[in-house]
Amino acid sequence: MTTAIDIRGVNKRFGPKVAVEALDLTIPTGSLCGFIGPNGAGKTTTIRMVMSIIFPDSGQIRVLGRESALESKDRIGYLPEERGVYKKMRVGEFLTYIARLKGVHASATENLVRGWLEKVGLPEVYRKKCEELSKGMQQKIQFIAAVIHKPDMVILDEPFSGLDPVNRKLLRSLIDEQHREGRTIIFSTHAMFEAESLCDQIFMIHNGRKVLDGSLQQITARYDNRSLLIEPVGDTREAAARLADLGQVQAVAGTGSSRGVLELLLPDGADAQGAMAAALGRVALRRIEIKRVSLEEVFIELVERTSGERLDRSVLAAGGVAADSGAEGGE
Amino acid sequence: MRRTLLVAWREFRSVVFTKGFLIGVLLVPVMIGVAILGGTLAARAKPPAVQGRIAVVDASGTASEAVLKRLSSGNAGEGDVAEQVGKLAADQASRLNLPEAQSKQIAQAVEQQAKQAQASRTSLTPEAFGPDADIEALKKEITVAQIRATGEQQGPTPLLALAVIPAGAVRDPARTPEGRLAYGQFELFVHPQLDFEIQESLRRSIGRGIVDTRLASDSRLRAGGLTADDIRALMDTPSPRPISLSKDGEKTSLGPLQLMIPFAFMILLMMSVMTGGAYLMTAVVEEKGSRVMEVLLSAVSPMQLMVGKIVGQMCVAMLMLGVFGGLGVAGLVAAAAIDLVPLYKLAWLVVYFFLAFFVIASMMAAVGSAVNEMREAQTLQTPVMAIVMLPWLLVMPISRAPNSGLATALSFVPGLSPFVMVIRLGGSDPIPTWQYPATVVLGVATAVFAAWAAAKIFRIGVLMYGKPPDFRTLIRWVRMA
């Protein structure tokens, strides 16, 4: 398997602030990769370093087999987070200019531009000024600008922000199409749903450090056996008390819930099947299941674990039975 | 390189192909040209020819003869002038040994032409009145007169002007308290539609006629055998044009025009550099503001982007330099004063333009990249403004003494150097030859340093949003790897 991006030991500081710390990352060619992390985690900084717009203080970044993106800029499509258009320029002119900058031959640009405008449903805007377009239309134009030169790799920084559901769907299909055509796609997002449904690879950074890296299956497998959902027959409080001292169970959440569902939190690497069997032996159950973990839960847990913020859930994770209404967020 | 040129071309187009630029920059010189040309033509144009009479009321009783003579010679209404011209032409023709018939023909043709020319000229026939004339009646006649163009033959010739000469204007002058002689004034009344040039020539002719009378009637002069013309010749103050001497030969000095050349040179340089610089900064701020900057950076490096923008705006500035400089050169050619600006000086002007532009433009690009909107740029622009404003204070001392210690020293101050050199170039005193290459080397070094520092600021600044940096932050950015 070849790698599209290979980051080794990269550090970047802005004055006293550490933006990226000891980052190692490998992105295989042809993958569709989601890059997640909270605000200010260092996503945009990492992407900018990959694009050689800024440079790391130390470490190495290889892009498409070259020493830096500068040598393969024409093979990369980039949609920055801070994106815009020349307000006074006509849409056709703007896209032509960007395409020419990215090495598309002058004779090929017009057909290419018109074809793309057709594809995103805006064939009539070719001669319009960019400032006449709505924000959603401008986003489409910017996406076209990122991919018009048929790059090998596409990096999209927050491509879904500010789009309505219809345009989100269109963008998802466009990204999917780019991927099917064999391109490596990397996009950063806050929307876990988007990442979950599109990506085959996920990596996450928080406070400049990588905290998650792998395929979606690997990640969910690792976090899957972390909790059991139990619906007891009878009083939930009584059941909770009985289950609290069960082997492997770190804490019981959801006792205050009116829906009568308890969540048993298990430690990393716990034997979920064994715990289920043990639970069945303790109390009468209407239902028991291994909770299907969502990327959002993984995200929130990772953020809370690594930052000083203490939310209800982390109190639970630290041990002890607590009344908690937020435990069923994953259902 | 290709990308840099693409950026430059877009930059150039985005400025030049706009209504604002075409009107503001290209139309203005055209309008100035038209205005100058129109003014020249208008100045050459003759006042509309009119026919009429002028009444001269002579209270002195002696002035009217001389005044009428003066007025008549100012008029060319008489046919004998054309006749004389015809005779002159015949004379000349006979000297060329032409057959008599042919020379007669030529003479006739010339006479005809002269007559036509005369017919189209203003003629005011003077009429003398004695001291007892009814001045009020004459004034009234002027108020009701209908002004009439030459050639229109209808009704009586209208009275268009009235001169009243008191006796005191000609003899028995009063004495001022200081003991000087003071003759009286004459009065001149004119029809409101009489052209100002004709009024002027009437005033002059009558005045001269009065002086003629004074001189002719002075017994002391008569006794000494002096005529009016002798007195005039005696009073004529000689004022030759200075001739400048140089190794290249003798040239008529153009005086104050010489002093304007350094100004013109500096204004040209300043205007083109500042316009280009201001456009550049606006463009950078706009690109940052509209968030298009990083989209561009996905295709080009910050250095390519900055250099492309500088080159594009440099072409804009060169266009302006060409337009306004060309206008200036055309003006000098028209005024036959092109000697003031030898070609080599224009060539050096262009060289110093490049050096000045790169420094100013780099600074403007850096400032533009660091701020979020134009008004934040004010404080950061201070050093640029200092470089641009200082030469204004220096034009006079430097152009007066282009090779003084001050001028030479300032020529080697980085940033200021091209401006000072251009002012010195405009001066008449040649700059020592070695100073050209020396200042060019300094200029190139300054430009390279400015571009390098600006690129560092640019690279960081274009991606920075929020609080605009201060000078210390900018210097830290330059120092950052």
PDB file of C-alpha atoms in Angstrom, chain A residues 6 14 31 55 74 77 80 106 121 154 157 192 201 211 224 231 240 292 317 325:
ATOM      1  CA  ASP A   6       3.370  10.576   5.544  1.00  0.00           C
ATOM      2  CA  PHE A  14       3.026  29.755  17.365  1.00  0.00           C
ATOM      3  CA  SER A  31      -8.522   6.294   1.197  1.00  0.00           C
ATOM      4  CA  PHE A  55       6.188  24.916   7.665  1.00  0.00           C
ATOM      5  CA  ASP A  74      -0.807  20.644  -9.078  1.00  0.00           C
ATOM      6  CA  GLY A  77      -6.870  19.940  -4.583  1.00  0.00           C
ATOM      7  CA  PRO A  80      -9.323  25.863   2.756  1.00  0.00           C
ATOM      8  CA  ALA A 106      -5.815  27.386 -21.373  1.00  0.00           C
ATOM      9  CA  GLY A 121     -26.610  22.641 -11.130  1.00  0.00           C
ATOM     10  CA  VAL A 154      -8.186  16.319  -2.350  1.00  0.00           C
ATOM     11  CA  ASP A 157     -11.092  21.757   5.396  1.00  0.00           C
ATOM     12  CA  MET A 192     -19.373  13.243  13.193  1.00  0.00           C
ATOM     13  CA  GLN A 201     -10.272   6.141   7.818  1.00  0.00           C
ATOM     14  CA  VAL A 211      -5.591  10.740  19.898  1.00  0.00           C
ATOM     15  CA  ASP A 224     -17.476  -1.097  21.405  1.00  0.00           C
ATOM     16  CA  GLU A 231     -33.469  -2.851  30.793  1.00  0.00           C
ATOM     17  CA  ALA A 240     -28.714  -0.860  39.705  1.00  0.00           C
ATOM     18  CA  ARG A 292     -23.090   0.402  19.692  1.00  0.00           C
ATOM     19  CA  ALA A 317     -16.020   7.061  34.349  1.00  0.00           C
ATOM     20  CA  SER A 325     -29.651  11.885  32.760  1.00  0.00           C
TER      21      SER A 325
END
